[in-house]
Coordinates of C-alpha atoms in Angstrom, one line a residue:
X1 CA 50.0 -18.3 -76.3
X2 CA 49.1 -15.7 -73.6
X3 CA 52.3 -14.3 -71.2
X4 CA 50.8 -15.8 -68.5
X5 CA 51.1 -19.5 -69.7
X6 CA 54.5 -18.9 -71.2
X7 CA 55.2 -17.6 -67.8
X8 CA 54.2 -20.5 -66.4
X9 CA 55.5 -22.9 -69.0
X10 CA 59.0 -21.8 -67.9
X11 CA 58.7 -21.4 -63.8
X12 CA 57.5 -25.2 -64.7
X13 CA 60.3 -26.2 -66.6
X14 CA 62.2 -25.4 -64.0
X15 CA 60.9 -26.6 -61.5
X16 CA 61.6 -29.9 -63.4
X17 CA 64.8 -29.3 -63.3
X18 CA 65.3 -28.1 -60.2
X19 CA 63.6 -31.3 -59.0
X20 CA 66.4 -33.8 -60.6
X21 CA 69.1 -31.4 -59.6
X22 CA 70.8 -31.4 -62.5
X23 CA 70.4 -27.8 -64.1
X24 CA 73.8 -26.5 -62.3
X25 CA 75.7 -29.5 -62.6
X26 CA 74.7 -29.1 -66.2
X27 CA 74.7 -25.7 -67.8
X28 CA 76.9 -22.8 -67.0
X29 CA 74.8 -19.9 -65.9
X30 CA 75.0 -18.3 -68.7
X31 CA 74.2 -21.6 -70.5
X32 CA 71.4 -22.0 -68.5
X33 CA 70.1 -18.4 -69.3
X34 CA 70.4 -18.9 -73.2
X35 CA 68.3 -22.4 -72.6
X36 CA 65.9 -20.0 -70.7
X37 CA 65.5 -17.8 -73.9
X38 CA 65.5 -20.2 -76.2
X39 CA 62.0 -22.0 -74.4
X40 CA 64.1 -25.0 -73.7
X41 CA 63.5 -25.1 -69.9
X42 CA 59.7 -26.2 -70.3
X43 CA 58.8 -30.2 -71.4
X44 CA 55.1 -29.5 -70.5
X45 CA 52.6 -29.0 -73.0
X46 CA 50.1 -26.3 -72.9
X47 CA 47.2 -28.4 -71.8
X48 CA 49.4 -29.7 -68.8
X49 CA 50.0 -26.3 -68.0
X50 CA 47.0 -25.4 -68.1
X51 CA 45.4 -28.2 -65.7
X52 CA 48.3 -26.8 -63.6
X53 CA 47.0 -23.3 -63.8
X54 CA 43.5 -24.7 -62.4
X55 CA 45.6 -25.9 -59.6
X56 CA 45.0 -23.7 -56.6
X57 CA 47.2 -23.5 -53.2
X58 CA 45.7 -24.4 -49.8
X59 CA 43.3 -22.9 -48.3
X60 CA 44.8 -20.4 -45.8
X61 CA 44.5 -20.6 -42.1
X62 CA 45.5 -19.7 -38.7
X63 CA 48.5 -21.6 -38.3
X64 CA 49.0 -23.0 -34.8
X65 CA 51.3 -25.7 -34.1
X66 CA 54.2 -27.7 -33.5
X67 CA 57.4 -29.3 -34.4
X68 CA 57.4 -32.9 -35.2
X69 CA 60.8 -34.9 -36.0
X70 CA 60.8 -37.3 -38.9
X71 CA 61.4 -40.2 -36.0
X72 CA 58.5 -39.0 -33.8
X73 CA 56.0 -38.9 -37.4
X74 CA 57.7 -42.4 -38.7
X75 CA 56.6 -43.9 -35.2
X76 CA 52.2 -44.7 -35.0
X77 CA 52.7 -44.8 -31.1
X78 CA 54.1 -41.1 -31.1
X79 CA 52.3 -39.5 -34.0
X80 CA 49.3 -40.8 -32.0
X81 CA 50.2 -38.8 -29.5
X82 CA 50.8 -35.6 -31.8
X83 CA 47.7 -36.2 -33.1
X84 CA 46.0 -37.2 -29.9
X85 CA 46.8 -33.2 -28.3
X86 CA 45.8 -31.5 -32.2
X87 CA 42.6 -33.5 -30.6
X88 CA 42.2 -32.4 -27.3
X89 CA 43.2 -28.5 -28.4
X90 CA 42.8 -25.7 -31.2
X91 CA 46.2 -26.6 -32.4
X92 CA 46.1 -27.5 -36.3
X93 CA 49.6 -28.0 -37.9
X94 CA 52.1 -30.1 -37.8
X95 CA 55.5 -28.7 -38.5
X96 CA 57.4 -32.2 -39.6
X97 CA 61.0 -32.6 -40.7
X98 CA 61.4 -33.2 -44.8
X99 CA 65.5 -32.3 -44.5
X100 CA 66.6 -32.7 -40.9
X101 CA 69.5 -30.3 -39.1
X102 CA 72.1 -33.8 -40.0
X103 CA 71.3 -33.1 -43.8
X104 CA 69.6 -36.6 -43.9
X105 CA 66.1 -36.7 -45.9
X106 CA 63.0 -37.9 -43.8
X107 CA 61.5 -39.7 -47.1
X108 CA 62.2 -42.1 -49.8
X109 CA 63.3 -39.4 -52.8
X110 CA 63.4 -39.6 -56.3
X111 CA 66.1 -37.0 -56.5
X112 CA 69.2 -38.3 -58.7
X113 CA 71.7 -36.2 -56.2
X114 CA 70.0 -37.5 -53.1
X115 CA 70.1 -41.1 -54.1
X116 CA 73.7 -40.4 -55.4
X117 CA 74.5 -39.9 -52.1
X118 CA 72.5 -41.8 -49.7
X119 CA 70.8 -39.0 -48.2
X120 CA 67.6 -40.7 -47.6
X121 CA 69.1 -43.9 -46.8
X122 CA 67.1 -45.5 -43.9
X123 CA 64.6 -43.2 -43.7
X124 CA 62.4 -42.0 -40.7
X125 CA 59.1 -42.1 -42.0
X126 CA 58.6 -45.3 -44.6
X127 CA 55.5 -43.5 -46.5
X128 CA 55.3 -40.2 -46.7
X129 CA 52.2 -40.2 -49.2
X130 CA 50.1 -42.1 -46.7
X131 CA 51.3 -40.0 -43.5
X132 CA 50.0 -37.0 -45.3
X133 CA 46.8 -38.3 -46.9
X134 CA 46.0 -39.4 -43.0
X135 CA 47.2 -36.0 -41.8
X136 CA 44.6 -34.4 -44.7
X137 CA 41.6 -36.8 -43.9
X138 CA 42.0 -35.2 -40.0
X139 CA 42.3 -31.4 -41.9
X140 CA 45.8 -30.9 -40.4
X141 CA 47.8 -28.5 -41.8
X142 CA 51.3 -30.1 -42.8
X143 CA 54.6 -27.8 -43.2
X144 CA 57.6 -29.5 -44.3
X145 CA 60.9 -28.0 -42.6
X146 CA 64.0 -28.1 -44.7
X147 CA 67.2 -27.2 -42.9
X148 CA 68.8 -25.9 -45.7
X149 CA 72.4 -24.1 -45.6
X150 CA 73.7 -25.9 -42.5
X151 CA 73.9 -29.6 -44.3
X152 CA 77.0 -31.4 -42.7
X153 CA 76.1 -34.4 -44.9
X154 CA 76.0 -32.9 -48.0
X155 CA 78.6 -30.5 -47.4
X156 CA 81.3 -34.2 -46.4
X157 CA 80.0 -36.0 -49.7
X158 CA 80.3 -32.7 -52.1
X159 CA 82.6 -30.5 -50.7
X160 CA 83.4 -28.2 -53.3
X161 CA 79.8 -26.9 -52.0
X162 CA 80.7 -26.7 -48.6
X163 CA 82.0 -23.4 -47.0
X164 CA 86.0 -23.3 -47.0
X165 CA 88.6 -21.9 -45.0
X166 CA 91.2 -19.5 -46.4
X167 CA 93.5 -22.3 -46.4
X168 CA 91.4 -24.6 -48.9
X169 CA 90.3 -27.0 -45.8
X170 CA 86.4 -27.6 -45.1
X171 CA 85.1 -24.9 -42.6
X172 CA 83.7 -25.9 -39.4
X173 CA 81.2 -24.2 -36.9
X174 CA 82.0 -24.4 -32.6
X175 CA 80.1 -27.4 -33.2
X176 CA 82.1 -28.9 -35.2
X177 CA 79.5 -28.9 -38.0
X178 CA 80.4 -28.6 -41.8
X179 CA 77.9 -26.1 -44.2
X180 CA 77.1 -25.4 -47.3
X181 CA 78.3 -22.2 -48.9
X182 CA 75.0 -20.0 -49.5
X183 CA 76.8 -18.0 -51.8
X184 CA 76.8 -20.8 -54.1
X185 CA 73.7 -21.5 -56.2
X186 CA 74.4 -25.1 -56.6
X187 CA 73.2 -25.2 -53.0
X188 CA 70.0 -23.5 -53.7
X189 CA 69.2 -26.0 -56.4
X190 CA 69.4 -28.9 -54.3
X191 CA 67.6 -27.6 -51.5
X192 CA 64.6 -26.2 -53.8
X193 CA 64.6 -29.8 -55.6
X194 CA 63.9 -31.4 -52.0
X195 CA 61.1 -28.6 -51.4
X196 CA 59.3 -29.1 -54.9
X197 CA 59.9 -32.8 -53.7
X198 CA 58.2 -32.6 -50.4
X199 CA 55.1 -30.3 -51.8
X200 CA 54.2 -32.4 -54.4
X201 CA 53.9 -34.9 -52.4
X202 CA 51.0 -32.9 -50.7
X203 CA 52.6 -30.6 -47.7
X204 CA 50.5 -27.4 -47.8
X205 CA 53.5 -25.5 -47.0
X206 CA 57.5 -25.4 -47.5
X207 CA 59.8 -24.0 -44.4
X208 CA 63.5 -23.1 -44.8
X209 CA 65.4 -23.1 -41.7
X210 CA 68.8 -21.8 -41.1
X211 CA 68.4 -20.0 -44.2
X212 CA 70.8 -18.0 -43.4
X213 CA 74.4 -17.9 -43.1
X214 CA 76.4 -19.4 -39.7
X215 CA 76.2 -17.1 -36.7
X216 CA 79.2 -15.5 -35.0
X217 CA 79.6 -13.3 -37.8
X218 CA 83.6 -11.8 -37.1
X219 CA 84.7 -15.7 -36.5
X220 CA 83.3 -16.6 -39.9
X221 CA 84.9 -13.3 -41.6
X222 CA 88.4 -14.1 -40.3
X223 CA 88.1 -17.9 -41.1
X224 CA 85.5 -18.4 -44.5
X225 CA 86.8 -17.6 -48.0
X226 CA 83.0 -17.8 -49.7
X227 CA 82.5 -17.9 -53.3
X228 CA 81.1 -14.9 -54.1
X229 CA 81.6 -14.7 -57.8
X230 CA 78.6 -12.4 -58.3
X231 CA 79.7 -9.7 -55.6
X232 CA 76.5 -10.2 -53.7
X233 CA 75.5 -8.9 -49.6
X234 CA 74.9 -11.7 -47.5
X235 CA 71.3 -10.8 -47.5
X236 CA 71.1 -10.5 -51.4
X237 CA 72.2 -13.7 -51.7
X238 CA 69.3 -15.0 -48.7
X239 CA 67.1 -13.3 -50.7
X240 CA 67.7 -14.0 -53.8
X241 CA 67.6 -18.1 -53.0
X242 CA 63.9 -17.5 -51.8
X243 CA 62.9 -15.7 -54.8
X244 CA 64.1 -18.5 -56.9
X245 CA 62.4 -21.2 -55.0
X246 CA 58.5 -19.7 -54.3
X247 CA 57.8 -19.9 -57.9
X248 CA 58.7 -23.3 -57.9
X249 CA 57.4 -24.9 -54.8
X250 CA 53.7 -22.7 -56.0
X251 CA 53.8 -24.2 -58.9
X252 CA 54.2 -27.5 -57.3
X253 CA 51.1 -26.5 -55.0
X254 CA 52.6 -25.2 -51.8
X255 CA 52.8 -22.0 -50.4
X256 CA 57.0 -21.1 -48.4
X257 CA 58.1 -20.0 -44.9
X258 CA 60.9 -18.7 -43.7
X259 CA 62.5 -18.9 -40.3
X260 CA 64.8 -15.9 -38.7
X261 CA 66.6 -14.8 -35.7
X262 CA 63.9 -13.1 -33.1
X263 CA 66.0 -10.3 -33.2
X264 CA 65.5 -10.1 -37.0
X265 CA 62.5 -8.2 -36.0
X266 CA 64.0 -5.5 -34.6
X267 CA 67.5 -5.2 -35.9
X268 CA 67.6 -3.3 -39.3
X269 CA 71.4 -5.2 -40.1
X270 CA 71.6 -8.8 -41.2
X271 CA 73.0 -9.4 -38.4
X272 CA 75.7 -11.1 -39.7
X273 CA 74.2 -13.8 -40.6
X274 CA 72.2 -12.4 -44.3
X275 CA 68.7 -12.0 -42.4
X276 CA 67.2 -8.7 -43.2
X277 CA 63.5 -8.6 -42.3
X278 CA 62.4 -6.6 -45.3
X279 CA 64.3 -8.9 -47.9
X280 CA 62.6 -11.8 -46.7
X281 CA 59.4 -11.0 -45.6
X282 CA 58.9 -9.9 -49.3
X283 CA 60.1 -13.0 -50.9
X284 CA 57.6 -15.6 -48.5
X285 CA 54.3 -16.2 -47.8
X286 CA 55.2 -16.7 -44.1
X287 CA 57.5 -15.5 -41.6
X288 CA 58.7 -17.4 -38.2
X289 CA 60.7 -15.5 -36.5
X290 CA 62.1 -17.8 -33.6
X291 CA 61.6 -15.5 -30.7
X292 CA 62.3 -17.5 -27.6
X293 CA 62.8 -15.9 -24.4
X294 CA 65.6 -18.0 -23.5
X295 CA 67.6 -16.4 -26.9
X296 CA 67.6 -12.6 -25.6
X297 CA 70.5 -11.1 -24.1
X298 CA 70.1 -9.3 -20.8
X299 CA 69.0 -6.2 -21.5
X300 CA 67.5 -6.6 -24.6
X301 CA 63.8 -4.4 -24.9
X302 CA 65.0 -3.1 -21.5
X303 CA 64.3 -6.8 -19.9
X304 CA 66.7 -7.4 -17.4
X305 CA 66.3 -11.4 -17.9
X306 CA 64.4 -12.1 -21.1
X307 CA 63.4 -16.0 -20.1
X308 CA 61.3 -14.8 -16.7
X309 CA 59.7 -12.7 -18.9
X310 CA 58.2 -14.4 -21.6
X311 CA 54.8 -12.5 -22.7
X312 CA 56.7 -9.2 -22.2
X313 CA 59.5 -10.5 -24.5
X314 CA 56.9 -11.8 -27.3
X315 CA 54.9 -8.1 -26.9
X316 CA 57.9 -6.0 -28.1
X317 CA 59.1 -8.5 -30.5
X318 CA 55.8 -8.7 -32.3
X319 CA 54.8 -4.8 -32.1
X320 CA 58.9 -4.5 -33.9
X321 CA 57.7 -7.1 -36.8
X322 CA 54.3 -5.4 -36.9
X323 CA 56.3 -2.1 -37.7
X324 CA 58.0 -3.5 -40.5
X325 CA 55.8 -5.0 -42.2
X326 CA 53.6 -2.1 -42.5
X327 CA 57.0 -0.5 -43.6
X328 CA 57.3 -2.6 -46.3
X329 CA 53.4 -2.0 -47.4
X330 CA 53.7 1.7 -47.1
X331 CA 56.8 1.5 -49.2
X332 CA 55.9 -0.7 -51.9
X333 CA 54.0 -0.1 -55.5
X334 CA 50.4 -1.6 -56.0
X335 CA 51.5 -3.9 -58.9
X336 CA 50.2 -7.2 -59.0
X337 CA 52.3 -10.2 -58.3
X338 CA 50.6 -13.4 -59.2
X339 CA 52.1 -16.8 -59.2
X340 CA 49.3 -18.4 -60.3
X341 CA 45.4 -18.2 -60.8
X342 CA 43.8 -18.2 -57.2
X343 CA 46.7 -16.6 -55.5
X344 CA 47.1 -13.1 -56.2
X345 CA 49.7 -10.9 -54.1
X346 CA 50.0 -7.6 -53.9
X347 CA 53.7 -6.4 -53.9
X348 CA 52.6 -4.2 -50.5
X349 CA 51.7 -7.4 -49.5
X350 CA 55.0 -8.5 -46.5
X351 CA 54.4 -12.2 -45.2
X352 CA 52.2 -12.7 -42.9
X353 CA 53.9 -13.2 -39.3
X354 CA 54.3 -16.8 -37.5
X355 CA 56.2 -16.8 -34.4
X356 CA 58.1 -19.7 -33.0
X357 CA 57.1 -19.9 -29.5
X358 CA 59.3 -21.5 -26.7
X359 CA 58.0 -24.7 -24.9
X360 CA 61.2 -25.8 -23.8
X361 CA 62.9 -24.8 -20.3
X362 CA 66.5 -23.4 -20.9
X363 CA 68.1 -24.8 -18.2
X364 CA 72.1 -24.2 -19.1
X365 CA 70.9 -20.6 -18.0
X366 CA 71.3 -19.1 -14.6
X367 CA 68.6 -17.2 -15.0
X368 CA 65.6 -19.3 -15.8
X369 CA 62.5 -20.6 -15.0
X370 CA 60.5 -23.9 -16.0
X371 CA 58.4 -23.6 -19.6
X372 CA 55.3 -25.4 -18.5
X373 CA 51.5 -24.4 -19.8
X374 CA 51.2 -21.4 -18.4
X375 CA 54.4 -19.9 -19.8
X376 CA 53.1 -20.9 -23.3
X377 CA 50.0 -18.8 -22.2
X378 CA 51.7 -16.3 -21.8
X379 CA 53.4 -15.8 -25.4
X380 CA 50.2 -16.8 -27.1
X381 CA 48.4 -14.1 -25.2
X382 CA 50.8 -11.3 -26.0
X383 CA 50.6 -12.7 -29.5
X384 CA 46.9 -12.2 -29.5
X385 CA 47.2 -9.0 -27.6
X386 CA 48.9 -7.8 -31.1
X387 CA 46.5 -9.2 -33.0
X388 CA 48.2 -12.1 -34.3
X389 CA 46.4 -15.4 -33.8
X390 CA 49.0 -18.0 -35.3
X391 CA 52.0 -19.7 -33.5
X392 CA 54.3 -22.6 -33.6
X393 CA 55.6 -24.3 -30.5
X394 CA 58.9 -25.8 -30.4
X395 CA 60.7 -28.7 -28.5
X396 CA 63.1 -30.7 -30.2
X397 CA 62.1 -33.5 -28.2
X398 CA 58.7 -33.1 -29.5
X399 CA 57.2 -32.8 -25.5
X400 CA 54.7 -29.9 -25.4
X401 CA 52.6 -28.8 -22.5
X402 CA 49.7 -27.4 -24.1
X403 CA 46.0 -27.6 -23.0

């Protein structure tokens, strides 16, 4: 059998078992390793492997859209409307909840943890197959976001996965919001199970937010005792959860995103929080750094107040990310990474960049001004003035003003 289909054989097998979330309430990682070895991860045969190895991923494009709750794509009369300004404009994607910021599921799943649980209990959208095959027929790019590590209901119904206090208790953030301990690789395995979930049930594309660890980095130090059995960085540990799940969700026909900090351009620390542009622009197919104006500090790229600045904001972000990534290519070997058949990636190869964009007026600041159209304008034509021609708009009540 050649490497390449044992290879694949095994990233399938587990992505099985990632996908009924049992392989870390079941083996011991060193269990899990030996099963590994032994060829006991993969159930396919190697004519199913092979039909998947003729699979290809979508076809690539410039990416640019917006975010869409699970309510707002559940409900005809608002998805119209989504629809209705992809229409009217040369936006093309749909960026639509799969795992929502509550930890709820968007979907009907078939995951044995999720129905444990009742995460998809009642859930937004009633048919997520038919929302996509009519999002397909009208070539609409789909991108399911997971909120993965802050997951207040899964971290209340298992929270021995839940980030802990030093004095045993549940941790909670100034919000008063519970999350799940990315240290712990239980917690990957449940959130790559809803990805290979979601892209087999035909998104085009997987996005992890707050993959990261909780902001307000010396309040988390002082109160968290993480498991951290393995010794690893905060940013080893971010990375290392996206290297485990790209294999899977390609194999299950889906290319991954990641979501960062704005800053996470331009800092070289992890800011606290495990985001380290180089570690995860090499471990994604995309990148979205979230880089609203409303989010700098004064100050920030010498910008006095970032928010009344918006294209001037977006310029110096993007020509900071532009630097790194050609950091990472002149840095990297010429070896050949290849997932599958179709899509072949050069280890120089960073992830191509996506911004967030801000359509959203940040009114608790003082200083502020109204996000209408032509503030959008702006940030899509410093994008452009960079040379980079994809874009997401965000508003989290799903009200854009783009013409």
């Amino acid at each position: 059998m050649p490497n390449q289909l044992k290879l694949l054989l095994n990233l399938l097998g587990l992505a099985m078992i990632l996908t009924s979330c049992q392989s870390s309430a079941a083996l011991s990682q060193k269990n899990a390793q030996t099963a590994q070895s032994q060829g006991t991860y993969s159930s396919y045969t190697p004519e199913q492997a092979q039909h998947v190895l003729a699979h290809k991923l979508p076809k690539k494009i410039h990416a640019r859209g917006i975010y869409v709750s699970g309510w707002v794509a559940g409900s005809n009369k608002a998805l119209n409307r989504m629809i209705g300004l992809l229409d009217r404009t040369d936006l093309n994607t749909l960026v639509i909840d799969v795992k929502a910021d509550e930890g709820r599921l968007t979907y009907t799943s078939s995951i044995p943890l999720v129905k444990e649980i009742g995460a998809d209990a009642n859930p937004a959208i009633q048919d997520i197959r038919a929302l996509l095959n009519r999002l397909k027929a009208k070539q609409i790019y789909t991108i399911g976001r997971i909120v993965t590590f802050k997951d207040p209901y899964l971290a209340k119904r298992k929270p021995e996965w839940a980030l802990h206090k030093k004095n045993g208790a549940v941790w909670h953030d100034v919000k008063g919001t519970a999350w799940l301990d990315p240290y712990l690789e239980k917690t990957w395995d449940y959130n790559i199970a809803v990805a290979v979930e979601a892209a087999r049930f035909g998104f085009d594309e997987i996005q992890f937010d707050y993959v990261r660890f909780p902001d307000n980095a010396r309040r988390v130090k002082q109160e968290v005792a993480f498991t951290n059995q393995q010794g690893r960085t905060r940013a080893e540990a971010i990375r290392q959860f996206l290297h485990r799940a790209r294999p899977a969700i390609h194999a299950a026909g889906a290319y991954v995103s990641a979501d960062v900090f704005g800053l996470v351009t331009s800092e070289k620390n992890d800011m606290g929080i495990g985001q380290v542009w180089e570690q995860i622009a090499s471990e994604v197919d995309y990148i979205s750094p979230m880089t609203y104006p409303s989010h700098y500090s004064s100050g920030v790229y010498g910008i006095t107040h970032p928010d009344l600045a918006p294209g001037s904001v977006i310029r110096h972000a993007m020509i900071d990310a532009k630097k790194r990534n050609d950091e990472i290519t002149a840095s990297n070997s010429e070896q050949v990474i290849a997932s599958q058949p179709g899509y072949q990636r050069s280890a120089n190869d960073p992830a191509e960049i996506r911004p967030w964009l801000q359509n959203f007026t940040a009114t608790w600041m003082r200083s502020h001004r109204s996000y209408g159209e032509s503030e959008v304008i702006q940030q899509v034509k410093a994008l452009e003035g960079q040379g980079i021609h994809q874009f997401l708009l965000w508003n989290s009540k799903c009200k854009y003003n783009y013409k």
